Short mmCIF file of C-alpha atoms and ligand atoms in Angstrom, two decimals:
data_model
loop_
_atom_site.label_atom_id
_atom_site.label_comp_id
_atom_site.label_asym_id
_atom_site.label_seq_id
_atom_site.Cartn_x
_atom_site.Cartn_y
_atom_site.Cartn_z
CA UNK A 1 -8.04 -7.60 13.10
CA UNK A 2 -6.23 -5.16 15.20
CA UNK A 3 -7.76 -1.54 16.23
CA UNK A 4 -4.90 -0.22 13.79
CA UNK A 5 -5.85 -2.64 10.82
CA UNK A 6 -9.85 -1.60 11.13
CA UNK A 7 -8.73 1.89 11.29
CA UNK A 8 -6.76 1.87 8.33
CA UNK A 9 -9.42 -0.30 6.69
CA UNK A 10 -12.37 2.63 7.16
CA UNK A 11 -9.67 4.96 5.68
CA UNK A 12 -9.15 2.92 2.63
CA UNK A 13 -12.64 2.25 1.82
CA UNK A 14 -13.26 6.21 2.40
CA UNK A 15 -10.64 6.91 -0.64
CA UNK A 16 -12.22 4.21 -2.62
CA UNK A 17 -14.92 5.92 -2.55
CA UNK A 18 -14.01 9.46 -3.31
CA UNK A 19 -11.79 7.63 -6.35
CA UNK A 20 -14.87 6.34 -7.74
CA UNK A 21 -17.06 9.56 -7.03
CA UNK A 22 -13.97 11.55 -8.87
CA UNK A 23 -12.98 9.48 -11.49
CA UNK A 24 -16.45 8.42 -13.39
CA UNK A 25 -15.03 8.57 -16.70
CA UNK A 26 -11.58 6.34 -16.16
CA UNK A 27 -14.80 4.21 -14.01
CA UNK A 28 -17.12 3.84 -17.37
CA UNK A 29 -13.62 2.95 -19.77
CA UNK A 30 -12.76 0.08 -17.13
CA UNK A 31 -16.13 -1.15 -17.50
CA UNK A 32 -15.98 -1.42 -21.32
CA UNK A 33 -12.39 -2.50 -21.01
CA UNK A 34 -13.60 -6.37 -19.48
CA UNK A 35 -15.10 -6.77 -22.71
CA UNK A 36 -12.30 -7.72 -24.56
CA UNK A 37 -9.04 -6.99 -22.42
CA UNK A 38 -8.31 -9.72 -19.74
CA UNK A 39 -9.09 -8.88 -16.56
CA UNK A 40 -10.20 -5.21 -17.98
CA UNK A 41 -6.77 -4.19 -18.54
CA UNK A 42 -4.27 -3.74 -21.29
CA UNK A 43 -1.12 -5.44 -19.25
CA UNK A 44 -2.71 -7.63 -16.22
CA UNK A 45 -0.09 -5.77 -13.57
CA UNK A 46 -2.27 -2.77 -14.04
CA UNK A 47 -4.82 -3.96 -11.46
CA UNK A 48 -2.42 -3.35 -9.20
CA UNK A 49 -3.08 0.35 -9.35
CA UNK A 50 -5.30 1.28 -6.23
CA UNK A 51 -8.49 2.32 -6.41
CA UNK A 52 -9.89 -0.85 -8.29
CA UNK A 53 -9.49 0.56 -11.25
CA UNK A 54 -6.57 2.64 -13.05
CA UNK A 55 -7.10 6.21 -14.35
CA UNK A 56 -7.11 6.91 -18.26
CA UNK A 57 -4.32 8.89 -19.48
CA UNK A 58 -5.67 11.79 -21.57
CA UNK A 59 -2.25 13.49 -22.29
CA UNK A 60 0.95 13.55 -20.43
CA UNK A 61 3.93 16.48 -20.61
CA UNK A 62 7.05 17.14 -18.50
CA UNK A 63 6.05 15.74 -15.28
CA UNK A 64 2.72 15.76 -15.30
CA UNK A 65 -0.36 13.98 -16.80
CA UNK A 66 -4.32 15.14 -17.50
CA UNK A 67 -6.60 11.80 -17.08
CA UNK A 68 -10.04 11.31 -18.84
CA UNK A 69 -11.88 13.19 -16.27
CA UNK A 70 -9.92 16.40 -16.76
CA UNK A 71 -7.62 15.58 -13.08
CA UNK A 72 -3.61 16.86 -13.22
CA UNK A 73 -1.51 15.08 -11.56
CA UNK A 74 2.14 15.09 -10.63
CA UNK A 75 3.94 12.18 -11.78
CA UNK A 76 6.13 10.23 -9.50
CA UNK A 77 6.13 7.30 -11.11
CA UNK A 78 6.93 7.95 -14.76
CA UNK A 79 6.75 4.86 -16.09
CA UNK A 80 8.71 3.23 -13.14
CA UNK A 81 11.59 4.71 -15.09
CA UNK A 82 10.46 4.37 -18.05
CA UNK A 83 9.62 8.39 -18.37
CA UNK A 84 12.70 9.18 -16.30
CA UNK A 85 13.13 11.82 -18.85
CA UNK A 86 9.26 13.82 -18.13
CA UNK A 87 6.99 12.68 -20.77
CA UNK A 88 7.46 13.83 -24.55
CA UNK A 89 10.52 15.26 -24.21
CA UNK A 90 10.96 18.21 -26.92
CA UNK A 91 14.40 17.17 -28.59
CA UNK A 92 13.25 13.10 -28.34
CA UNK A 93 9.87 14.15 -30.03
CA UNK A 94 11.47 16.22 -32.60
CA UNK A 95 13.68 13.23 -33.29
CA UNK A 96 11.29 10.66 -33.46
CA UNK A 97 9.65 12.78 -35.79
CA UNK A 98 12.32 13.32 -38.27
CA UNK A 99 13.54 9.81 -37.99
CA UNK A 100 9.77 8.41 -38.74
CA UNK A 101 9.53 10.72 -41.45
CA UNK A 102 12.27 8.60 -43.00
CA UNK A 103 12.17 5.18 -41.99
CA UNK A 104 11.37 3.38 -38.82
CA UNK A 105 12.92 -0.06 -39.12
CA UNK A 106 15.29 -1.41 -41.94
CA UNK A 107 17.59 -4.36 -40.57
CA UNK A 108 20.46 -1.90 -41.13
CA UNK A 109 22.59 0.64 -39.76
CA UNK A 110 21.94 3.86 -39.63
CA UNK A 111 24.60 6.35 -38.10
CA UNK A 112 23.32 7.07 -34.91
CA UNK A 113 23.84 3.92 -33.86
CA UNK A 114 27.64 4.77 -33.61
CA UNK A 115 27.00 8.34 -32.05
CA UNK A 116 25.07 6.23 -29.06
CA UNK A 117 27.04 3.32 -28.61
CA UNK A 118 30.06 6.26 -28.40
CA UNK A 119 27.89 7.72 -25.78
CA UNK A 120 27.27 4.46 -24.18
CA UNK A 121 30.90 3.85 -24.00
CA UNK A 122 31.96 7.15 -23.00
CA UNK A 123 29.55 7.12 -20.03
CA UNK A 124 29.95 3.74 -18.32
CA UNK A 125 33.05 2.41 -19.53
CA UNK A 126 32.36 -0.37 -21.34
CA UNK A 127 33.22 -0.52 -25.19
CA UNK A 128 31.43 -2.83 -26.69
CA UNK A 129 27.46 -2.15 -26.91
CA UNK A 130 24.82 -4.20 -28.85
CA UNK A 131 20.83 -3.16 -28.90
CA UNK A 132 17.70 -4.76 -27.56
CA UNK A 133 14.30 -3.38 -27.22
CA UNK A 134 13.64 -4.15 -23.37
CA UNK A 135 15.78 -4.28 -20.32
CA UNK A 136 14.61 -7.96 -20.22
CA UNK A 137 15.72 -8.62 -23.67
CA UNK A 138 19.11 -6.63 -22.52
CA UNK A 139 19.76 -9.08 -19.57
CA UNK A 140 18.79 -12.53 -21.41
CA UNK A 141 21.20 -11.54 -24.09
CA UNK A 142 23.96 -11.02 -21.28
CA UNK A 143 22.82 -14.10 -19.68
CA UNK A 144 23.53 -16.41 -22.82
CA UNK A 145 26.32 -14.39 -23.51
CA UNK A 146 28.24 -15.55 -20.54
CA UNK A 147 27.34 -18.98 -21.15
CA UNK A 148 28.17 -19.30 -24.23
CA UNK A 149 31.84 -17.83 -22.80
CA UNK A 150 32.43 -19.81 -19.80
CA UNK A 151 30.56 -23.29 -20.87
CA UNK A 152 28.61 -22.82 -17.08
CA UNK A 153 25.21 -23.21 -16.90
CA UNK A 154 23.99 -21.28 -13.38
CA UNK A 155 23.62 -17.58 -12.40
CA UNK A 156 23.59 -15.95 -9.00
CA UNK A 157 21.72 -13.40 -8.52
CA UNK A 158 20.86 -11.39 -5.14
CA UNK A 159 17.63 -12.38 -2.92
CA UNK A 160 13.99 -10.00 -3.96
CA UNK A 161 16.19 -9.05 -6.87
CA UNK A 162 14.28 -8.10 -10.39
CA UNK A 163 15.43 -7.67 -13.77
CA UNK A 164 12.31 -8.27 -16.05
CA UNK A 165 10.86 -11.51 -16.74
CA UNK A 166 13.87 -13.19 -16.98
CA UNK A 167 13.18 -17.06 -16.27
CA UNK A 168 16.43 -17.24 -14.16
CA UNK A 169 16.07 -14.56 -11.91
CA UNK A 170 12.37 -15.90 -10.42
CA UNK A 171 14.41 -17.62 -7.71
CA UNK A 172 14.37 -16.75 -4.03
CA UNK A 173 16.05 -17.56 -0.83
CA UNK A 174 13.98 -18.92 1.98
CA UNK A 175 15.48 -20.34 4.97
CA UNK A 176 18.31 -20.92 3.00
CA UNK A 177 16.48 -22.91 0.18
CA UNK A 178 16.32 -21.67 -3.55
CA UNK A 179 12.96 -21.47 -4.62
CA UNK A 180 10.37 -20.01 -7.31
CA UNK A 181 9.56 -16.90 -6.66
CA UNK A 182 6.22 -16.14 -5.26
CA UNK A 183 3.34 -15.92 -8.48
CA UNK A 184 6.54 -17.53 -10.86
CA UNK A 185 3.78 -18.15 -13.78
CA UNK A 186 4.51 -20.96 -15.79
CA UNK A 187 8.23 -21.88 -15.11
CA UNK A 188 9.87 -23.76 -17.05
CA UNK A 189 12.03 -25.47 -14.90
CA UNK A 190 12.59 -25.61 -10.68
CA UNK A 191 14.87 -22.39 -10.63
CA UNK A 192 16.82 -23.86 -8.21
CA UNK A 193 18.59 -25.80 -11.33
CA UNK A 194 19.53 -22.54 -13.33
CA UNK A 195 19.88 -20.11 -10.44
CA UNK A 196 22.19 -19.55 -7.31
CA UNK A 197 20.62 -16.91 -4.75
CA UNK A 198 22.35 -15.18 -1.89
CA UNK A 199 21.36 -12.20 0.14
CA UNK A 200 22.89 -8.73 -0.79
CA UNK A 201 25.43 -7.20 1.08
CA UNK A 202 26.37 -11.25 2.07
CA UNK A 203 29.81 -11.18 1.05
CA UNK A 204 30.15 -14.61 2.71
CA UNK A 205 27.40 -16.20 1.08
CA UNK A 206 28.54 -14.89 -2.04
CA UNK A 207 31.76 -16.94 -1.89
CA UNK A 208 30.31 -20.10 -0.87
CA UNK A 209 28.30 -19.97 -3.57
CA UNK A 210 30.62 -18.84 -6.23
CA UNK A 211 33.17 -21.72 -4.78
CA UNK A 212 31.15 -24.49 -6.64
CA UNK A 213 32.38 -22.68 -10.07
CA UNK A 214 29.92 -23.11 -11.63
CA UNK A 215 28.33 -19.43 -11.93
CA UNK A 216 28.40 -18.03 -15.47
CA UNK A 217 27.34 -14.79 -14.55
CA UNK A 218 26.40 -12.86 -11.23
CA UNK A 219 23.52 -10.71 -12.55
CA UNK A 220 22.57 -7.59 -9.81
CA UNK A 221 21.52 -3.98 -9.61
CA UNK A 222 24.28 -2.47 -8.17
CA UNK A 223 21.95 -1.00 -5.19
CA UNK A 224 18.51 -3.08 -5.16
CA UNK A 225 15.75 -0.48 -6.29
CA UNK A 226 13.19 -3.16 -6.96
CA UNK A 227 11.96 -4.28 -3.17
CA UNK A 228 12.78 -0.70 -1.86
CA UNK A 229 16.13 1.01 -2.08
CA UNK A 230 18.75 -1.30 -0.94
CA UNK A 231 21.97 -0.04 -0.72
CA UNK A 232 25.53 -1.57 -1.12
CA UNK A 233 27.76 -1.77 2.13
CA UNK A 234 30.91 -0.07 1.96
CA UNK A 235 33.50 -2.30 0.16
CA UNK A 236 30.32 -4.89 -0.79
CA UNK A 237 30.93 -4.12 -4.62
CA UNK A 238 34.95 -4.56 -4.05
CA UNK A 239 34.62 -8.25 -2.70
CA UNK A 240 32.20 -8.80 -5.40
CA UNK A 241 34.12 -7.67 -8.33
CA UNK A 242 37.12 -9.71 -6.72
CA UNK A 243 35.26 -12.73 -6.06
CA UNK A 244 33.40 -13.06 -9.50
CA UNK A 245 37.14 -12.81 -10.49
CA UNK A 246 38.70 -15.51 -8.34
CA UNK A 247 35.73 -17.63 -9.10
CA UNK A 248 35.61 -17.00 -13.12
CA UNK A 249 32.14 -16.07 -13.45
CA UNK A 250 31.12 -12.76 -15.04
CA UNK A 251 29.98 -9.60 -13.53
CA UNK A 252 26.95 -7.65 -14.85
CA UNK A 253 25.68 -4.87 -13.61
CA UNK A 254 21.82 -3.75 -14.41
CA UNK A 255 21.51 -0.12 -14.48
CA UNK A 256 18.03 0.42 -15.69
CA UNK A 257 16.86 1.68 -12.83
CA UNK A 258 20.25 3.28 -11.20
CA UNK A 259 20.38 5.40 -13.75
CA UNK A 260 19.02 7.42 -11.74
CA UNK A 261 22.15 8.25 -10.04
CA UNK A 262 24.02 10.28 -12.61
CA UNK A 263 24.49 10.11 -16.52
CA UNK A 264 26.93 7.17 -16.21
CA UNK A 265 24.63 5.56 -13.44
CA UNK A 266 26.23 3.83 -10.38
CA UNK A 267 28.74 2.10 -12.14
CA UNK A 268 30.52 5.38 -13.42
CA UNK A 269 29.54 7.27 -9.98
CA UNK A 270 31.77 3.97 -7.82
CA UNK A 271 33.73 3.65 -10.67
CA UNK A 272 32.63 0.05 -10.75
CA UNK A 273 34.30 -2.76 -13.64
CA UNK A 274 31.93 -4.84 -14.68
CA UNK A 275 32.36 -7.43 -17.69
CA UNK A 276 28.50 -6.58 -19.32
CA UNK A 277 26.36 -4.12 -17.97
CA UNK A 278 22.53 -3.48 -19.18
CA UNK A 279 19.81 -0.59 -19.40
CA UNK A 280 17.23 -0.14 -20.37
CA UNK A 281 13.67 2.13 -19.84
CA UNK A 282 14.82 5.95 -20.18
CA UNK A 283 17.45 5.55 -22.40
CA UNK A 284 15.12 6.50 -25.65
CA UNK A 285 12.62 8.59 -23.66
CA UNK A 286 9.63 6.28 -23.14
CA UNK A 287 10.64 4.53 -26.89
CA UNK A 288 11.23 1.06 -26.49
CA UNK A 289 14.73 0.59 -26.46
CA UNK A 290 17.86 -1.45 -24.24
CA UNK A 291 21.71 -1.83 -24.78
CA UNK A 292 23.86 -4.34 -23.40
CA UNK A 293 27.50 -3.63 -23.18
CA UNK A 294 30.85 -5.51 -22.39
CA UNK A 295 34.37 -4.92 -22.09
CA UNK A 296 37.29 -4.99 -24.15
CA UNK A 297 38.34 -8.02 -22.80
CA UNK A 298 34.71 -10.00 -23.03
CA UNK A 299 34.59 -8.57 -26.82
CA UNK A 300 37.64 -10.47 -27.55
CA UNK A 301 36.86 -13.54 -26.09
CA UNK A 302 33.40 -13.63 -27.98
CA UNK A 303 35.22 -12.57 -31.18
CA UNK A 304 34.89 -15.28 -33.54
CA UNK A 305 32.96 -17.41 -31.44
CA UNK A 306 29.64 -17.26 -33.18
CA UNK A 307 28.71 -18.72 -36.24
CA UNK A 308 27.80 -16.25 -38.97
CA UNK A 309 25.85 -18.67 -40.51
CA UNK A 310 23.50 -19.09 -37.24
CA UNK A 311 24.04 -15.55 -35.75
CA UNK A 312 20.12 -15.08 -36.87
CA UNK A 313 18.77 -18.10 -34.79
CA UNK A 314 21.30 -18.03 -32.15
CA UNK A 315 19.12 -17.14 -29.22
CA UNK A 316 20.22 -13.52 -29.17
CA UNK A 317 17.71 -11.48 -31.76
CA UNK A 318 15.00 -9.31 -31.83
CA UNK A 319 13.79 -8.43 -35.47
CA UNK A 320 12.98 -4.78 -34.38
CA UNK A 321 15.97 -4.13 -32.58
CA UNK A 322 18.90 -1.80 -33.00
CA UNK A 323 15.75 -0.04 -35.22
CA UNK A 324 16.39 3.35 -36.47
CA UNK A 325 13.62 4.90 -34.57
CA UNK A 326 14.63 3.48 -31.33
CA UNK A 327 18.34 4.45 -31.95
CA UNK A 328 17.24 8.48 -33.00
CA UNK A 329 15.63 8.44 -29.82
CA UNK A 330 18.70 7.65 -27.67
CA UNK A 331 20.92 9.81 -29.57
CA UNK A 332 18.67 12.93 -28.58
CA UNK A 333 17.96 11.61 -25.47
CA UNK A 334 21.38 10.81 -24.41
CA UNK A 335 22.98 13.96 -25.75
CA UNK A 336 20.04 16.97 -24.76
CA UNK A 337 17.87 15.30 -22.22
CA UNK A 338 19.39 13.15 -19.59
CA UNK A 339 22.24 15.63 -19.47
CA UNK A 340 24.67 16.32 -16.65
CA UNK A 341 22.61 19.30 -15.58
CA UNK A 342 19.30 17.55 -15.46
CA UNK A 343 21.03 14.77 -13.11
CA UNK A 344 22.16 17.84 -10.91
CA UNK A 345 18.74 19.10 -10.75
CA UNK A 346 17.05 16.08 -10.50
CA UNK A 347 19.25 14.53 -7.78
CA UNK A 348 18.72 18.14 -5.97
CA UNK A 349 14.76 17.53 -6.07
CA UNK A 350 15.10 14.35 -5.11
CA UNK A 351 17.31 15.41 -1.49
CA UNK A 352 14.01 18.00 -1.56
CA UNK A 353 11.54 15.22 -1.29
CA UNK A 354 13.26 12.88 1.02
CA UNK A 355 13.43 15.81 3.82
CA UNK A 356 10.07 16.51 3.07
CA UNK A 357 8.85 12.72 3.73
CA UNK A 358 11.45 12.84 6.96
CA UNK A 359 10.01 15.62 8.14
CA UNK A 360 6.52 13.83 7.98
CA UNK A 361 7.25 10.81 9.21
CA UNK A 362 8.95 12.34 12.52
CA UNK A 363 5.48 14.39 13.03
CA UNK A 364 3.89 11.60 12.87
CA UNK A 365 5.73 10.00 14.66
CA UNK A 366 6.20 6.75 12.71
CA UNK A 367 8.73 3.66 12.57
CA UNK A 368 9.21 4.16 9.12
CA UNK A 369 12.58 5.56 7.19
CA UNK A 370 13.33 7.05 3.69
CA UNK A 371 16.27 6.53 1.69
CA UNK A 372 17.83 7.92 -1.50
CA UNK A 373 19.49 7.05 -4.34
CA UNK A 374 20.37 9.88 -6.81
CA UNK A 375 17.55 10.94 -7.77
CA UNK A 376 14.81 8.25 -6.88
CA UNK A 377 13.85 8.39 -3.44
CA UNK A 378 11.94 5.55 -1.45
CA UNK A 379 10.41 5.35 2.05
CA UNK A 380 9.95 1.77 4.01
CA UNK A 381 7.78 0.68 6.87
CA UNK A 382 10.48 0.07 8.88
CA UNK A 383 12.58 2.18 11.05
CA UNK A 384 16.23 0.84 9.77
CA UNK A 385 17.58 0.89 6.46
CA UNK A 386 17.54 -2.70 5.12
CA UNK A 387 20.75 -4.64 4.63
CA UNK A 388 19.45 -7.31 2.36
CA UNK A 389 16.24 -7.84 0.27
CA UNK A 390 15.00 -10.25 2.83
CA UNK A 391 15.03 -7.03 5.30
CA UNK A 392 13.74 -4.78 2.35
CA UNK A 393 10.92 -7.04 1.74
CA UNK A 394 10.02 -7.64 5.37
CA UNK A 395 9.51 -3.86 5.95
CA UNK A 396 6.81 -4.17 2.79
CA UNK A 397 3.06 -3.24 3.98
CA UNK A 398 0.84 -3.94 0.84
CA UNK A 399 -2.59 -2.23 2.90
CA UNK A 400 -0.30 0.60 3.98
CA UNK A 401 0.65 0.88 0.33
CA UNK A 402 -2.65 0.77 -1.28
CA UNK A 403 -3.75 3.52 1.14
CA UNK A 404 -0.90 5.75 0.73
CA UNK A 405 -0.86 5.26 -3.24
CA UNK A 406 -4.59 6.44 -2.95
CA UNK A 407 -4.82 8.59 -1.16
CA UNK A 408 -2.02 10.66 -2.88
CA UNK A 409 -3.58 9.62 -6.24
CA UNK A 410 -7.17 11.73 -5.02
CA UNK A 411 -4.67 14.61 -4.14
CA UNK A 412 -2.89 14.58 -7.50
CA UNK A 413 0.14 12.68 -6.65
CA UNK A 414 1.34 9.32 -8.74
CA UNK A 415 3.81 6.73 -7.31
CA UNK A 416 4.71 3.69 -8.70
CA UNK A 417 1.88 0.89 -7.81
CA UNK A 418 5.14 -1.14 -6.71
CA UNK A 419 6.16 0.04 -3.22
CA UNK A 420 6.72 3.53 -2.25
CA UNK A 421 9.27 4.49 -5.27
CA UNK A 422 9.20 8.44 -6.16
CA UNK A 423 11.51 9.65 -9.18
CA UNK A 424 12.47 12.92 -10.61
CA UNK A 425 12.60 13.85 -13.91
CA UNK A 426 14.41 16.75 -15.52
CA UNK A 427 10.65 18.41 -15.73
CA UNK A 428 9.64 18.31 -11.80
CA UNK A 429 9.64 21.47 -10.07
CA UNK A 430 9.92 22.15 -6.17
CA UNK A 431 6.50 23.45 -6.68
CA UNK A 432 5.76 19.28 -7.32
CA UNK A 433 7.90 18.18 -4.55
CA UNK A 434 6.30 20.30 -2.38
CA UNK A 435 2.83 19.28 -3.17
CA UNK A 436 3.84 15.88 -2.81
CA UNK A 437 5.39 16.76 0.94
CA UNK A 438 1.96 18.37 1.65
CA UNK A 439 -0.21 15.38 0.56
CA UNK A 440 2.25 12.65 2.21
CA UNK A 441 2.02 14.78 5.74
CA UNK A 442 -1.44 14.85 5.73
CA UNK A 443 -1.98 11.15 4.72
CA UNK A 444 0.25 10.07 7.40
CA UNK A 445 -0.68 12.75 10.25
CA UNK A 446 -4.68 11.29 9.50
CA UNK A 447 -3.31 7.64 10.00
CA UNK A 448 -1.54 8.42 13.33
CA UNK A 449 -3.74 10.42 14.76
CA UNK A 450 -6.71 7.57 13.58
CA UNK A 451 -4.23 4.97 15.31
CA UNK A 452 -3.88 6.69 18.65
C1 PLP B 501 16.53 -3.38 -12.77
C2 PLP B 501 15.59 -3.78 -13.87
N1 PLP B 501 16.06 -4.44 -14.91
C3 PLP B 501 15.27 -4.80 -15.93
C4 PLP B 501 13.93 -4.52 -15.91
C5 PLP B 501 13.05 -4.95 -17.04
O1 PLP B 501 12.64 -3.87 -17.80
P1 PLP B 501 11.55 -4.11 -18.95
O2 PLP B 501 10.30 -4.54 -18.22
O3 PLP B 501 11.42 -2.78 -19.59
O4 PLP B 501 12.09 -5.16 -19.83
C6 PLP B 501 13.37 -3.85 -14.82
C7 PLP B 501 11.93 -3.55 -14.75
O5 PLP B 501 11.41 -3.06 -13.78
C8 PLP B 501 14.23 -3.47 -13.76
O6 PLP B 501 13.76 -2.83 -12.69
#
C-alpha cells in the first residue's frame, strides 16, 4: 500500500466512524432491516452508499432531505435524476392528489395523455410518443421496436454506456473484444451475440461496425453521463446520424439523464434527428413514469405492422403503464415544474458549482478536472476530459469516492453513490452550492495536505 493509499485509508475509517457516532438511528433501522430485506436493504445497490450503511429518509422537500436522526442535508443526488424536479414538487403533488382522488389506473385514456405526448412532441421533435413506467422499460420497447422494423437482430451501443437493465446493453469493449459487463448477473446469453460495442467519440469504429448491416438500432446517451460526463466531439453526432443512415439501422437517443440540459434535453439543444428517443426519471416528478417516442417516418413504417389480435402479448406492455396517475404527473410536471426558467436557473447553479469544485481542486492542487453538462456537473480523477468511456472509466477511483461521498455526507452534502455526479434542481439555492463548495474544499485541502 502506498503512503497515499494508508493515508487516505486512516481518513476513511475516521468518517466511518463519526457516520456511525452521528447516525445511531439510520444504524439501529439497518440492523432490523437484515431481518427480512436481503442484504439489509430494500434494493441491493443501496449498499453502495458509504458509510456501511445508508441513512433513513424522514421527509424530503425542494432540495433537501431530514433523515431519522433529525440531520438536513442538501441533496445532490436526487434520485440520480429521478428528483431532478426537488422533491414533492407543489403543482406534481397537487396533481397526484386530484388525479388519485379519481382513479389511479384504468387501462384507458384519460386526456392528459394527449396534453403530454403534445408536450413531448413539441419539445424534442419527435411525434409519435407511447408510455412506459421506467427508462428501462422505455429503451426495451425501442429496442424491439427496431427489430421488429428492420428484421436485424444486433444493437451497438457505446463502451461504459448504461441505460437500465437492459440485457443488451451489459456488453463491453476490452482490447477490442465484446464482453459481459463486469457483475452482468444472470445473462441470458454471451452479449457479444446481441450487442455491437464501440468507443464514443470513435467515428471510425462506428462504421466498421455498422458496415456488417446488421445493427437494428444504435442505442446512446447523446453525451455519456453514466461513467462520468462524457462529452460528444464536435461533428461526432453528425457522422453518427449519417452513418446509422447509410448503414440502415436506427438512431435512438436516451435522454433520461440529459435532460438535464434544457426542457427539450440535448437533442432539442444540437438540434439532433433521431428515429426513437427515450426518458425517463423526472419526467413525472419522482412518479414512476417513461415515454418512448419516434418520428413521423418510423410511425409509418410500424403502422399496420402489429397484430391487433397479439398487441397484448407482443413483448411491448406493461399493465400499469400509460396509467392516469403517472400521466397527471407529467402533465404538471412538464408544464409548471421543469419549465424554461427552472432550466435557466438550474443550469446557472450548476456553472456555480463547477467553479466552486475548480477552484478547489487548483488549491489543492490536484490532477483531477470537472465538467458540465447543463445542469449536472461531474468531477473525475483525472486531469483531461475523457474522450471515450474507456478514458471516463479509467479516471474512476472507487476509495477516493467512498471518502469524498462521506465525508460530504457527515457535512450535509448528498451525491449520487455512483461517481462524483452533482445535479440541480429547480429548488437548490446558491446558499446549497456554496455549502457544497465549502465541504468539497475542505475534504480535498485535508487529503492533500495528508498526502504531502
Ligand atoms: C441514461 C439512462 N437510461 C435509462 C436508465 C434506466 O432508468 P430506470 O432505472 O429508471 O429504468 C438510466 C438509469 O440510470 C439511465 O441513466
Amino acid at each position: 500500500m502506498s503512503a497515499t493509499a494508508i493515508r487516505l485509508a486512516e481518513l476513511q475509517a475516521r468518517e466511518e466512524e463519526r457516520f456511525i457516532e452521528t447516525h445511531p438511528r439510520s444504524g439501529e433501522l439497518a440492523g432490523r432491516a437484515a431481518a427480512h430485506l436481503f442484504e439489509g436493504v430494500p434494493m441491493h445497490w443501496m449498499r453502495k452508499w458509504p458509510g456501511g450503511f445508508p441513512v433513513y429518509v424522514q421527509e424530503a422537500q425542494g432540495a433537501h432531505f431530514v433523515d431519522v436522526d433529525r440531520i438536513e442535508y442538501v441533496d445532490f443526488c436526487l434520485g440520480d435524476t429521478g428528483a431532478m424536479t426537488g422533491h414533492a414538487p407543489e403543482p406534481t403533488l397537487r396533481a397526484i392528489g386530484e388525479q388519485a382522488a379519481r382513479g389511479i389506473t384504468l387501462m384507458l385514456p384519460t386526456e392528459d395523455s394527449l396534453r403530454v405526448s403534445a408536450e413531448l412532441a413539441r419539445r424534442f421533435g419527435l411525434s409519435s410518443w407511447q408510455f412506459a413506467l421506467t427508462a428501462t422499460d422505455a429503451n426495451r420497447f425501442a429496442i424491439r421496436l427496431a427489430r421488429h422494423l428492420t428484421d436485424r437482430q444486433k444493437i451497438l451501443v457505446f463502451n461504459w454506456c448504461y441505460h437500465g437493465t437492459v440485457d443488451e446493453t451489459f456488453a463491453t469493449l476490452r482490447d477490442g473484444v465484446v464482453g459481459a459487463r463486469p457483475g452482468n448477473l444472470g445473462p441470458p446469453l454471451d452479449p457479444a451475440e446481441t450487442t455491437r460495442v464501440v468507443e464514443f467519440n470513435d467515428t471510425a469504429g462506428l462504421e466498421r461496425e455498422l458496415a456488417h448491416r446488421d445493427v437494428a438500432l444504435v442505442l446512446t446517451e447523446p453525451a455519456l453521463t453514466n461513467v462520468g460526463i462524457v462529452h460528444p466531439e464536435p461533428g461526432f453526432h453528425d457522422s453518427l446520424r449519417e452513418l446509422t443512415r447509410r448503414y440502415g439501422a436506427l438512431l435512438a437517443i436516451d435522454e433520461t439523464h440529459t435532460i438535464c440540459c434544457g426542457p427539450g434535453g440535448y437533442t432539442a439543444e444540437h438540434g439532433l434527428e433521431p428515429d426513437l428517443l427515450t426518458i425517463g426519471k423526472p419526467i413525472a416528478g419522482g412518479v414512476p413514469a417513461a415515454a418512448y417516442g419516434f418520428s413521423a417516418e418510423v410511425a409509418t413504417r410500424l403502422a399496420g405492422t402489429i397484430e391487433l389480435e397479439d398487441v397484448d402479448v407482443g413483448g411491448i406492455g406493461g399493465t400499469l403503464a400509460a396509467n392516469a396517475l403517472s400521466l397527471a404527473a407529467m402533465r404538471t410536471t412538464l408544464e409548471e415544474v421543469l419549465t424554461d426558467e427552472a432550466f435557466a436557473r438550474m443550469i446557472a447553479l450548476a456553472e456555480r458549482w463547477t467553479e466552486g469544485v475548480e477552484d478547489a481542486i487548483a488549491e489543492a492542487g490536484l490532477p483531477w478536472h470537472v465538467t458540465r453538462l447543463g445542469c449536472r456537473a461531474e468531477y473525475l480523477f483525472g486531469p483531461e476530459r475523457p474522450r471515450t468511456g474507456s478514458e471516463a472509466h479509467a479516471a474512476g477511483d472507487p476509495a477516493l469516492e467512498r471518502y469524498l461521498h462521506l465525508y460530504a455526507l457527515n457535512r450535509g452534502i448528498l451525491l449520487t453513490p455512483f461517481h462524483n455526479m452533482a445535479l440541480m434542481s429547480p429548488a437548490t439555492t446558491e446558499a446549497d452550492v456554496d455549502r457544497h463548495r465549502e465541504v468539497f474544499r475542505e475534504a480535498v485541502l485535508e487529503l492533500a495536505r495528508r498526502a504531502a
